[in-house]
Coordinates of C-alpha atoms in Angstrom, one line a residue:
Chain V
M14 CA 14.6 14.1 1.2
E15 CA 14.7 14.6 4.9
L16 CA 11.8 12.9 6.6
E17 CA 12.2 13.6 10.3
I18 CA 14.6 15.4 12.6
W19 CA 14.8 14.3 16.3
C20 CA 16.4 16.8 18.5
L21 CA 17.7 16.1 22.1
E22 CA 18.7 19.3 23.8
M23 CA 20.2 20.0 27.2
N24 CA 20.2 23.4 28.5
E25 CA 21.7 24.7 31.7
K26 CA 18.5 25.6 33.4
C27 CA 18.8 23.3 36.4
D28 CA 16.0 22.1 38.4
K29 CA 17.4 22.2 41.8
E30 CA 14.3 21.2 43.5
I31 CA 14.6 17.8 42.1
K32 CA 17.2 16.0 44.2
I33 CA 15.8 12.6 44.3
S34 CA 17.5 10.6 41.5
Y35 CA 14.8 8.1 41.2
T36 CA 12.3 10.8 40.1
V37 CA 14.6 11.8 37.4
Y38 CA 15.3 8.3 36.4
N39 CA 11.5 7.5 36.2
R40 CA 11.0 10.7 34.2
L41 CA 13.6 9.8 31.9
S42 CA 12.2 6.3 31.4
L43 CA 8.8 7.8 30.7
L44 CA 10.4 10.0 28.0
L45 CA 11.9 7.0 26.4
K46 CA 8.5 5.2 26.3
S47 CA 7.0 8.4 24.8
L48 CA 9.8 8.4 22.2
L49 CA 8.8 4.8 21.3
A50 CA 5.3 5.8 21.0
I51 CA 5.9 8.9 18.9
T52 CA 8.1 7.0 16.5
R53 CA 5.2 4.9 15.3
V54 CA 3.1 7.9 14.7
T55 CA 5.0 10.0 12.3
P56 CA 4.3 9.7 8.5
A57 CA 7.8 8.4 7.8
Y58 CA 7.1 5.3 9.9
R59 CA 4.9 3.7 7.3
L60 CA 7.6 4.5 4.7
S61 CA 10.3 2.9 6.8
R62 CA 8.2 -0.3 6.9
K63 CA 8.1 -0.5 3.1
Q64 CA 11.7 0.3 2.5
G65 CA 14.0 -2.1 0.8
H66 CA 13.4 -2.4 -2.9
E67 CA 12.8 1.1 -4.1
Y68 CA 14.4 3.2 -1.5
V69 CA 16.1 3.0 1.8
I70 CA 16.0 5.3 4.8
L71 CA 19.3 6.4 6.1
Y72 CA 20.2 8.6 9.1
R73 CA 22.6 11.1 10.2
I74 CA 23.7 12.2 13.6
Y75 CA 25.1 15.7 14.2
F76 CA 25.7 18.2 16.9
G77 CA 25.1 21.8 17.0
E78 CA 22.2 23.9 15.5
V79 CA 19.2 22.1 14.1
Q80 CA 18.7 22.5 10.4
L81 CA 15.1 22.3 9.7
N82 CA 15.2 23.6 6.0
G83 CA 15.2 20.1 4.4
L84 CA 11.8 19.2 5.8
G85 CA 9.7 21.1 3.2
E86 CA 6.8 23.2 3.9
G87 CA 4.4 22.8 6.6
F88 CA 6.4 20.4 8.7
Q89 CA 5.0 19.8 12.1
T90 CA 6.9 19.7 15.6
V91 CA 6.1 17.5 18.4
R92 CA 7.6 18.2 21.9
V93 CA 7.9 14.7 23.2
G94 CA 8.9 15.7 26.7
T95 CA 11.1 17.7 29.1
V96 CA 13.0 16.4 32.1
G97 CA 14.5 18.7 34.6
T98 CA 17.7 17.3 36.2
P99 CA 20.0 18.8 38.7
M100 CA 22.6 19.1 35.9
G101 CA 20.2 20.7 33.3
T102 CA 17.0 20.3 31.5
I103 CA 16.6 17.7 28.9
T104 CA 14.1 18.3 26.0
L105 CA 13.3 15.9 23.3
S106 CA 11.4 17.0 20.2
C107 CA 10.6 15.8 16.8
A108 CA 10.1 17.8 13.7
Y109 CA 8.6 15.7 10.8
R110 CA 7.7 16.2 7.2
I111 CA 4.1 16.2 6.1
N112 CA 4.3 16.5 2.4
L113 CA 5.7 13.1 1.3
A114 CA 4.5 13.3 -2.2
F115 CA 8.0 13.5 -3.7
M116 CA 8.3 11.7 -7.0
S117 CA 4.7 12.3 -8.4
T118 CA 6.0 14.4 -11.3
R119 CA 9.2 12.3 -12.0
Q120 CA 7.2 9.7 -13.9
F121 CA 7.0 11.9 -16.8
E122 CA 10.6 12.4 -17.1
R123 CA 12.8 10.3 -19.4
T124 CA 15.1 9.0 -16.7
P125 CA 17.1 5.8 -17.6
P126 CA 15.7 2.8 -15.6
I127 CA 17.2 2.2 -12.4
M128 CA 17.2 -1.5 -12.9
G129 CA 18.6 -3.0 -16.1
I130 CA 15.5 -3.2 -18.2
I131 CA 16.2 -5.2 -21.3
I132 CA 14.0 -3.6 -24.0
D133 CA 13.8 -5.5 -27.3
H134 CA 13.6 -3.5 -30.5
F135 CA 10.1 -4.7 -31.0
V136 CA 8.6 -4.1 -27.7
D137 CA 6.4 -1.2 -26.8
R138 CA 7.8 1.2 -24.3
P139 CA 5.7 1.6 -21.3
Y140 CA 5.9 5.3 -21.2
P141 CA 5.5 7.0 -24.4
S142 CA 6.9 10.4 -24.4
S143 CA 8.0 13.1 -26.7
S144 CA 11.6 12.4 -26.7
P145 CA 13.0 9.9 -29.1
M146 CA 12.9 6.2 -28.4
H147 CA 16.3 4.6 -28.0
P148 CA 15.7 1.1 -27.1
C149 CA 19.3 0.3 -28.0
N150 CA 20.4 2.2 -25.0
Y151 CA 19.8 -0.7 -22.7
R152 CA 21.3 -3.4 -24.7
T153 CA 24.8 -4.7 -23.6
T154 CA 27.4 -3.1 -25.6
G155 CA 28.8 -5.1 -28.5
E156 CA 25.8 -7.0 -28.9
D157 CA 23.8 -7.0 -32.0
T158 CA 25.9 -4.2 -33.7
G159 CA 25.3 -4.2 -37.2
V160 CA 24.0 -7.7 -37.1
T161 CA 22.3 -8.6 -40.4
Y162 CA 19.8 -11.3 -40.7
P163 CA 19.7 -13.6 -43.7
S164 CA 16.7 -13.4 -45.9
V165 CA 14.6 -16.3 -45.7
E166 CA 14.1 -18.2 -48.9
D167 CA 12.5 -15.8 -51.4
S168 CA 10.8 -13.7 -48.8
Q169 CA 11.5 -10.1 -48.2
E170 CA 11.3 -10.2 -44.6
V171 CA 12.8 -7.2 -43.2
C172 CA 13.8 -6.5 -39.7
T173 CA 13.9 -2.9 -38.9
T174 CA 13.1 -0.4 -36.2
S175 CA 11.4 2.8 -36.7
F176 CA 12.2 5.6 -34.4
S177 CA 9.4 8.1 -34.4
T178 CA 8.0 10.7 -32.0
S179 CA 4.7 9.0 -32.1
P180 CA 3.7 6.6 -29.5
P181 CA 5.7 3.5 -29.4
S182 CA 4.9 1.1 -32.3
Q183 CA 6.1 -2.3 -33.2
L184 CA 7.1 -2.9 -36.7
M185 CA 6.3 -5.7 -38.7
V186 CA 7.8 -7.9 -41.3
P187 CA 6.1 -8.3 -44.5
G188 CA 4.8 -11.7 -45.5
K189 CA 5.2 -13.6 -48.5
E190 CA 2.1 -12.4 -50.2
G191 CA 0.5 -9.2 -50.0
G192 CA 2.6 -8.1 -47.2
V193 CA 4.2 -4.7 -46.9
P194 CA 7.9 -4.7 -47.6
L195 CA 9.5 -1.9 -45.7
A196 CA 12.6 -0.3 -46.4
P197 CA 15.0 -0.2 -43.6
N198 CA 15.0 3.1 -41.9
Q199 CA 17.2 5.4 -40.3
P200 CA 16.3 6.3 -36.8
A201 CA 14.7 9.5 -36.8
H202 CA 17.2 11.3 -34.7
G203 CA 20.0 9.3 -35.8
A204 CA 21.5 8.8 -32.5
Q205 CA 21.6 5.2 -32.4
A206 CA 22.3 4.4 -35.9
D207 CA 25.3 2.3 -35.0
Q208 CA 23.2 -0.1 -33.1
E209 CA 20.4 -0.4 -35.2
R210 CA 19.5 -3.8 -36.6
L211 CA 19.3 -3.9 -40.2
A212 CA 18.3 -6.7 -42.5
T213 CA 18.6 -7.3 -46.2
Y214 CA 15.6 -7.8 -48.1
T215 CA 14.6 -8.3 -51.7
P216 CA 11.2 -7.0 -52.5
S217 CA 9.2 -9.8 -54.1
D218 CA 7.0 -7.8 -56.3
G219 CA 8.6 -4.6 -56.3
A220 CA 5.8 -3.2 -54.3
H221 CA 5.7 -0.1 -52.7
C222 CA 8.8 0.6 -50.9
A223 CA 8.1 2.6 -47.8
A224 CA 8.5 6.2 -47.9
T225 CA 11.8 7.8 -47.5
P226 CA 13.2 7.8 -44.0
S227 CA 13.1 11.6 -44.0
S228 CA 9.6 11.4 -42.8
E229 CA 8.7 8.6 -40.7
D230 CA 5.3 10.1 -40.3
T231 CA 4.4 9.7 -43.9
E232 CA 5.9 6.4 -43.9
T233 CA 3.6 5.5 -41.1
V234 CA 0.7 6.7 -43.0
S235 CA 1.8 4.8 -46.1
N236 CA 2.4 1.7 -44.2
S237 CA -1.0 2.0 -42.7
S238 CA -2.7 2.5 -45.9
E239 CA -0.6 -0.5 -47.2
G240 CA -1.7 -2.5 -44.3
R241 CA -5.2 -1.7 -44.8
A242 CA -5.1 -2.5 -48.5
S243 CA -3.6 -5.9 -48.0
P244 CA -5.9 -8.6 -48.2
H245 CA -6.9 -10.7 -45.4
D246 CA -4.3 -13.1 -46.0
V247 CA -4.4 -16.3 -44.2
L248 CA -1.4 -18.0 -45.5
E249 CA 1.1 -15.6 -43.9
T250 CA 0.4 -12.6 -42.1
I251 CA 2.4 -10.6 -39.6
F252 CA 1.7 -8.7 -36.6
A253 CA 1.7 -5.1 -37.3
R254 CA 0.9 -2.8 -34.7
K255 CA 1.5 0.8 -35.0
V256 CA -0.1 4.0 -34.0
G257 CA 1.1 6.6 -36.2
A258 CA 1.1 10.3 -35.7
F259 CA -1.5 11.1 -38.3
V260 CA -3.5 8.0 -38.0
N261 CA -6.8 8.2 -36.1
K262 CA -7.2 4.6 -35.2
P263 CA -4.8 2.0 -34.3
I264 CA -3.5 0.3 -37.3
N265 CA -4.4 -2.9 -38.7
Q266 CA -3.0 -6.0 -37.6
V267 CA -2.0 -8.8 -39.6
T268 CA -1.2 -11.9 -37.5
L269 CA 1.7 -14.0 -38.2
T270 CA 0.2 -17.3 -38.9
S271 CA 0.8 -20.2 -40.9
L272 CA -1.4 -23.3 -41.6
D273 CA 0.0 -24.9 -38.6
I274 CA -1.5 -22.6 -36.2
P275 CA -4.8 -23.6 -35.0
F276 CA -7.7 -21.2 -35.2
A277 CA -5.7 -19.0 -37.5
M278 CA -9.0 -18.3 -39.3
F279 CA -10.3 -16.8 -36.3
A280 CA -7.5 -14.5 -35.4
P281 CA -9.0 -11.1 -35.4
K282 CA -8.1 -9.0 -38.2
N283 CA -9.6 -5.9 -37.0
L284 CA -8.1 -3.0 -35.3
E285 CA -6.7 -3.8 -32.0
L286 CA -4.7 -2.1 -29.4
E287 CA -1.1 -2.6 -29.1
D288 CA -1.2 -3.6 -25.5
A289 CA -4.0 -6.0 -25.9
D290 CA -2.3 -8.2 -28.3
P291 CA -0.8 -10.8 -25.9
M292 CA -4.2 -11.1 -24.2
V293 CA -6.2 -11.5 -27.4
N294 CA -3.9 -13.5 -29.4
P295 CA -1.8 -15.9 -27.4
P296 CA 1.8 -16.4 -28.6
D297 CA 2.2 -18.7 -31.3
S298 CA 3.9 -22.0 -30.7
P299 CA 7.5 -21.8 -31.3
D300 CA 7.7 -24.3 -34.3
T301 CA 5.5 -22.3 -36.3
E302 CA 7.5 -19.1 -36.3
S303 CA 9.3 -18.2 -39.3
P304 CA 13.0 -18.4 -39.2
L305 CA 13.3 -14.7 -39.2
Q306 CA 11.5 -14.5 -36.1
G307 CA 13.9 -17.0 -34.6
S308 CA 16.7 -15.0 -35.7
L309 CA 15.2 -11.9 -34.2
H310 CA 15.6 -13.4 -30.9
S311 CA 18.7 -15.2 -31.3
D312 CA 20.6 -12.8 -29.2
G313 CA 19.0 -14.4 -26.3
S314 CA 18.4 -11.4 -24.4
S315 CA 14.8 -11.7 -24.8
G316 CA 15.0 -15.3 -23.8
G317 CA 11.7 -16.4 -25.5
S318 CA 11.6 -18.0 -29.0
S319 CA 8.0 -17.5 -29.3
G320 CA 6.5 -15.7 -32.4
N321 CA 5.0 -13.3 -30.2
T322 CA 7.7 -10.6 -29.4
H323 CA 5.5 -9.7 -26.3
D324 CA 6.9 -12.5 -24.3
D325 CA 10.2 -10.6 -24.3
F326 CA 8.6 -7.6 -22.7
V327 CA 9.6 -7.3 -19.1
M328 CA 6.7 -5.5 -17.5
I329 CA 8.1 -3.4 -14.6
D330 CA 5.3 -2.4 -12.5
F331 CA 6.3 1.2 -11.6
K332 CA 5.1 2.3 -8.1
P333 CA 6.7 5.5 -7.3
A334 CA 7.7 5.3 -3.7
F335 CA 6.5 8.7 -2.6
S336 CA 3.5 8.9 -4.9
K337 CA 0.2 10.1 -3.4
D338 CA -2.1 7.7 -4.9
D339 CA -1.7 4.6 -2.9
I340 CA -5.0 3.2 -4.1
L341 CA -4.2 3.4 -7.8
P342 CA -0.5 2.7 -8.0
M343 CA -0.5 3.2 -11.9
D344 CA 0.1 6.6 -13.2
L345 CA -3.1 8.1 -14.2
G346 CA -1.9 9.0 -17.6
T347 CA -0.6 5.5 -18.4
F348 CA -3.9 4.0 -17.2
Y349 CA -6.0 6.4 -19.3
R350 CA -3.9 5.7 -22.4
E351 CA -4.1 2.0 -21.8
F352 CA -7.7 1.7 -21.5
Q353 CA -8.8 4.3 -23.8
N354 CA -8.8 1.9 -26.6
P355 CA -10.0 -1.3 -25.4
P356 CA -9.4 -4.3 -27.6
Q357 CA -12.3 -5.5 -29.6
L358 CA -13.7 -8.7 -28.4
S359 CA -13.0 -11.4 -30.8
S360 CA -16.3 -13.0 -30.2
L361 CA -18.0 -9.8 -31.2
S362 CA -16.5 -9.4 -34.5
I363 CA -19.0 -9.8 -37.1
D364 CA -17.2 -12.3 -39.4
I365 CA -16.5 -14.8 -36.6
G366 CA -20.0 -14.4 -35.3
A367 CA -21.6 -14.9 -38.6
Q368 CA -19.6 -18.1 -39.3
S369 CA -20.3 -19.6 -36.1
M370 CA -23.9 -18.8 -36.3
A371 CA -24.1 -20.4 -39.7
E372 CA -22.4 -23.5 -38.6
D373 CA -24.5 -23.8 -35.6
L374 CA -27.6 -23.6 -37.6
D375 CA -26.5 -26.2 -40.0
S376 CA -25.5 -28.6 -37.3
L377 CA -28.6 -28.1 -35.3
P378 CA -30.9 -30.8 -37.0
E379 CA -28.1 -33.4 -36.6
K380 CA -27.8 -32.5 -32.9
L381 CA -31.4 -32.7 -32.4
A382 CA -31.5 -36.2 -33.8
V383 CA -28.7 -37.4 -31.7
H384 CA -30.3 -36.0 -28.5
E385 CA -33.7 -37.7 -29.3
K386 CA -31.9 -41.0 -29.5
N387 CA -30.5 -40.6 -26.1
V388 CA -33.8 -39.3 -24.5
R389 CA -34.0 -42.2 -22.1
E390 CA -30.5 -41.7 -20.8
F391 CA -31.2 -38.2 -20.1
D392 CA -34.3 -39.0 -18.2
A393 CA -32.6 -41.5 -16.1
F394 CA -29.9 -39.0 -15.3
V395 CA -32.4 -36.3 -14.2
E396 CA -34.1 -38.8 -12.0
T397 CA -30.7 -39.6 -10.2
L398 CA -30.5 -35.9 -9.5
Q399 CA -33.8 -35.7 -7.8
Chain H
M15 CA -5.5 16.2 45.6
N16 CA -7.7 16.4 42.7
C17 CA -8.2 13.7 40.0
R18 CA -6.7 14.5 36.7
S19 CA -9.1 13.9 33.9
E20 CA -8.5 13.6 30.1
V21 CA -11.0 13.1 27.4
L22 CA -10.4 11.7 24.0
E23 CA -13.0 11.3 21.2
V24 CA -12.8 9.1 18.3
S25 CA -15.3 8.2 15.4
V26 CA -14.7 4.9 14.0
E27 CA -16.3 2.2 12.0
G28 CA -17.8 -0.8 13.7
R29 CA -15.0 -3.1 13.2
Q30 CA -12.4 -0.5 14.1
V31 CA -13.7 -0.2 17.6
E32 CA -11.6 -2.8 19.2
E33 CA -8.3 -1.8 17.7
A34 CA -8.9 1.9 18.4
M35 CA -9.7 1.3 22.0
L36 CA -6.9 -1.1 22.5
A37 CA -4.5 1.4 20.9
V38 CA -5.4 4.2 23.3
L39 CA -5.4 2.0 26.3
H40 CA -2.2 0.4 25.6
T41 CA -0.5 3.6 24.9
V42 CA -1.7 5.0 28.3
L43 CA -0.7 1.9 30.1
L44 CA 2.8 1.7 28.4
H45 CA 3.5 4.9 30.2
R46 CA 1.9 3.9 33.4
S47 CA 3.6 0.6 33.8
T48 CA 7.0 -0.3 35.2
G49 CA 8.8 -3.6 35.6
K50 CA 8.2 -5.7 38.6
F51 CA 9.8 -4.5 41.8
H52 CA 12.2 -6.6 43.7
Y53 CA 12.6 -5.3 47.2
K54 CA 15.9 -5.8 48.9
K55 CA 17.0 -5.1 52.4
E56 CA 17.2 -1.6 53.7
G57 CA 14.3 -0.4 51.7
T58 CA 15.8 -0.5 48.4
Y59 CA 14.4 -2.0 45.4
S60 CA 15.2 -2.8 41.8
I61 CA 13.0 -2.6 38.9
G62 CA 12.7 -5.4 36.5
T63 CA 12.7 -4.8 32.7
V64 CA 9.7 -4.3 30.5
G65 CA 9.8 -5.0 26.9
T66 CA 7.8 -3.3 24.2
Q67 CA 6.4 -4.5 20.9
D68 CA 4.6 -3.1 17.9
V69 CA 1.0 -4.0 17.0
D70 CA -0.2 -3.4 13.6
C71 CA -3.9 -2.9 13.3
D72 CA -5.7 -4.8 10.7
F73 CA -8.6 -2.4 10.0
I74 CA -6.7 0.9 10.6
D75 CA -3.6 2.2 9.0
F76 CA -1.9 2.5 12.4
T77 CA 0.7 0.8 14.4
Y78 CA 1.0 1.3 18.2
V79 CA 3.6 0.3 20.9
R80 CA 2.4 -1.8 23.9
V81 CA 4.0 -3.5 26.8
S82 CA 5.2 -7.0 26.1
S83 CA 2.9 -8.5 28.6
D84 CA 0.4 -11.1 27.3
E85 CA -1.6 -11.1 30.5
L86 CA -2.1 -7.4 30.4
D87 CA -3.0 -7.6 26.7
R88 CA -5.6 -10.3 27.4
A89 CA -7.2 -8.4 30.2
L90 CA -7.6 -5.3 28.0
R91 CA -8.9 -7.3 25.2
K92 CA -11.5 -8.9 27.3
V93 CA -12.8 -5.6 28.5
V94 CA -12.7 -4.1 25.0
G95 CA -14.5 -7.0 23.7
E96 CA -17.4 -6.6 26.2
F97 CA -17.6 -3.0 25.4
K98 CA -17.7 -3.7 21.7
D99 CA -20.4 -6.2 22.2
A100 CA -22.4 -3.9 24.3
L101 CA -22.1 -1.2 21.7
R102 CA -23.2 -3.5 19.1
N103 CA -26.2 -4.8 21.0
S104 CA -27.3 -1.4 22.1
G105 CA -28.4 -0.4 18.6
G106 CA -29.1 3.3 18.4
D107 CA -26.4 5.6 17.4
G108 CA -23.4 3.7 18.4
L109 CA -22.2 6.1 21.1
G110 CA -20.3 4.9 24.2
Q111 CA -17.3 5.6 26.2
M112 CA -14.6 3.8 28.1
S113 CA -12.9 5.0 31.2
L114 CA -9.5 4.0 32.4
E115 CA -9.0 5.1 36.0
F116 CA -5.7 4.9 38.0
Y117 CA -6.3 4.9 41.7
Q118 CA -4.6 4.4 45.0
K119 CA -5.9 2.3 47.7
K120 CA -6.2 3.8 51.2
K121 CA -6.4 1.3 54.0
S122 CA -9.2 2.0 56.4
R123 CA -9.9 0.6 59.7
W124 CA -12.2 -2.2 60.1
P125 CA -15.2 -2.5 59.4
F126 CA -14.7 0.0 56.6
S127 CA -13.5 -1.2 53.3
D128 CA -10.5 0.2 51.6
E129 CA -11.0 3.4 49.9
C130 CA -10.1 3.8 46.2
I131 CA -8.9 7.3 45.3
P132 CA -8.5 8.1 41.6
W133 CA -5.6 10.3 40.6
E134 CA -5.9 10.1 36.9
V135 CA -8.9 9.2 34.7
W136 CA -8.7 8.8 30.9
T137 CA -12.0 8.8 29.2
V138 CA -12.4 7.6 25.6
K139 CA -15.6 8.6 23.8
V140 CA -16.4 6.4 20.8
H141 CA -18.8 7.3 18.0
V142 CA -19.6 4.3 15.7
V143 CA -20.3 5.3 12.0
A144 CA -21.7 3.0 9.4
L145 CA -20.1 3.2 6.0
A146 CA -21.6 2.1 2.7
T147 CA -18.9 1.8 0.1
E148 CA -15.5 0.2 0.0
Q149 CA -13.9 3.5 -0.9
E150 CA -15.4 5.3 2.1
R151 CA -14.0 2.5 4.2
Q152 CA -10.6 2.9 2.7
I153 CA -10.7 6.6 3.4
C154 CA -11.9 5.9 7.0
R155 CA -8.9 3.5 7.6
E156 CA -6.6 6.3 6.8
K157 CA -8.4 9.1 8.6
V158 CA -8.9 7.0 11.6
G159 CA -5.2 6.1 11.6
E160 CA -4.2 9.8 11.4
K161 CA -6.7 10.7 14.2
L162 CA -5.0 8.0 16.4
C163 CA -1.8 9.4 15.6
E164 CA -3.0 12.7 17.0
K165 CA -4.5 11.0 20.0
V166 CA -1.1 9.3 20.7
I167 CA 0.7 12.7 20.5
N168 CA -1.9 14.2 23.0
I169 CA -1.4 11.3 25.4
V170 CA 2.3 11.7 25.2
E171 CA 2.0 15.5 25.8
V172 CA -0.1 14.9 28.9
M173 CA 2.3 12.2 30.3
N174 CA 5.2 14.4 30.0
R175 CA 3.8 17.2 32.0
H176 CA 5.0 15.2 34.9
E177 CA 2.0 16.1 37.1
Y178 CA 1.1 14.2 40.2
L179 CA 2.2 10.5 40.5
P180 CA 2.0 8.4 43.5
K181 CA 5.1 8.2 45.5
M182 CA 7.1 5.0 45.2
P183 CA 5.8 2.8 47.9
M184 CA 7.6 0.8 50.5
Q185 CA 7.4 -2.9 50.2
S186 CA 4.4 -3.1 52.6
E187 CA 2.4 -0.7 50.6
V188 CA 3.2 -1.7 47.1
D189 CA -0.3 -3.3 46.6
N190 CA -1.9 0.1 47.5
V191 CA -0.2 1.7 44.5
F192 CA 0.6 -0.8 41.9
D193 CA -1.1 -3.9 40.5
T194 CA 1.3 -6.6 41.5
G195 CA -0.9 -9.5 40.1
L196 CA 0.6 -9.7 36.9
R197 CA 3.8 -11.7 36.1
D198 CA 5.8 -9.7 33.9
V199 CA 4.8 -6.1 34.3
Q200 CA 3.5 -3.7 37.0
P201 CA 1.2 -1.2 36.1
Y202 CA -0.3 1.3 38.5
L203 CA -3.6 0.2 39.9
Y204 CA -6.2 0.7 37.4
K205 CA -9.9 -0.2 36.6
I206 CA -11.7 0.0 33.4
S207 CA -15.4 0.7 32.9
F208 CA -17.7 1.5 30.0
Q209 CA -20.9 3.1 29.4
I210 CA -23.2 3.1 26.5
T211 CA -24.8 6.3 25.8
D212 CA -28.1 7.0 23.9
A213 CA -28.6 9.8 21.6
L214 CA -29.4 12.2 24.2
G215 CA -25.9 11.8 25.8
T216 CA -27.3 10.3 29.0
S217 CA -26.1 6.9 29.9
V218 CA -28.6 4.2 29.8
T219 CA -27.6 2.9 33.3
T220 CA -28.1 6.3 34.9
T221 CA -31.5 6.6 33.4
M222 CA -32.5 3.3 34.8
R223 CA -31.1 4.2 38.2
R224 CA -33.1 7.5 38.1
L225 CA -36.2 5.6 37.2
I226 CA -35.8 3.2 40.1
K227 CA -34.9 6.0 42.6
D228 CA -38.1 7.8 41.5
T229 CA -40.3 4.8 42.0
L230 CA -38.8 4.2 45.3
A231 CA -39.2 7.7 46.4
L232 CA -43.0 7.5 45.8

């Protein structure tokens, strides 16, 4: 995109009245000062101050006719100055682009990332779009091709990815009890089948194998119904975040916990937004993760060994360089999607609230007794404050 | 010879007054300053160098170029600071103007004092607005930046018309044309004055003067 064109012309219209060289010299130096002043005033100057990471500004010098086509519509021209000399008349002018909003529509295109974004299978894409998800595109070749993961003990943990046209989802692994065993799926569009991770599994109770791969939408629905039906299982539950195409609300979650994890009882079991999970549920400590989780991250690309796969997600803050909205660098669509479904506050969920209330009420008499004993200390303290 | 007069108007927020005024004054003085003259024998002289530097404004999305002379910068900042204080203390609508006048000195015989003959006057009229929300301030930042860009372009267009400029003086008359008091730069002789106007557009000082004259006339 051309930003500015500076043009120094000399024509043959000689100014014969000017014979004194210092006048010409002074005028030329004035022209130079004007050039400096004008360079800070064009819209491209601010772009040039910010260049480096996302873009660079280059220049080209050429002779001959000026080509103003690349400046877009509505460009403006400034005549910096004219100096008549005995040899000819020098004119300096600048034509600069006004409309710098260049990449505002490109955010919605599925372009491969400029930087090497490592996207794990189980990580939500920042830009959901209608084209199929191919997280494996960005893996280094040769890695994780056809890797199978050993089943763990008698669990039927399955590692699989689901490719769907619905917004990005994270698939979960069924737990020991009451979990949802999932059949390994073929990617919806079959493009990356060779890089898909498959895992072996043995269904423990012959429960509900997920729907056929032919329709991942129905599978989504069935999973969701399964998920809802699964009891609030404390012993072993797994993160399951999915927003299927035919599901009105974001799906249940079942947190991966074991008895070792503190506050497992209080982990919200209600509907939550996929993006909010890392914030509401901090990642589990590494030693509590199941071996499967460890193997999931064994490739090392994600680098984290935490049970929460969100640690592997590298958040790239996409600020398009020529976007119009400087105030809100986020894309409006992304912003709206992210905040359309705010996470439910854990403190507001009824179960937890009821539990804590009951506990508080029970412990109240004891607390009062203790406080009454210490009345004198409290009074002394208050007096020191005054 | 008539004095050339140029008027610029800006509407700014209170905290932007200083930077906006400095931007305009420095841009004008950049064009009206040279390096120090070093006179040699036989009436020739050489001109020293003048550096330039960028100044980024804190309250306006704007950058301007000024002469690399701290002395000159200090002198301008002092005057602009006084103007800003006067504007703030005047209350009222926040209307004021600053004038940058370039003049030549003409030696007169004793007992008459030297005559100052202006050959160019730049007047900047300032209207101070008060804004309520942060968003308005942000928009104002950008708008004022754009306006100042236009003002700089106007200044440059006027400067490059190459209208009257005092002749280069001989060594004995340098002080009649240039301000040789600064160490690193030599602008044309200039003086800066300001006025605070009330809502009616008349200057407060002229109103006072009129009142005094009227009372004396009685």
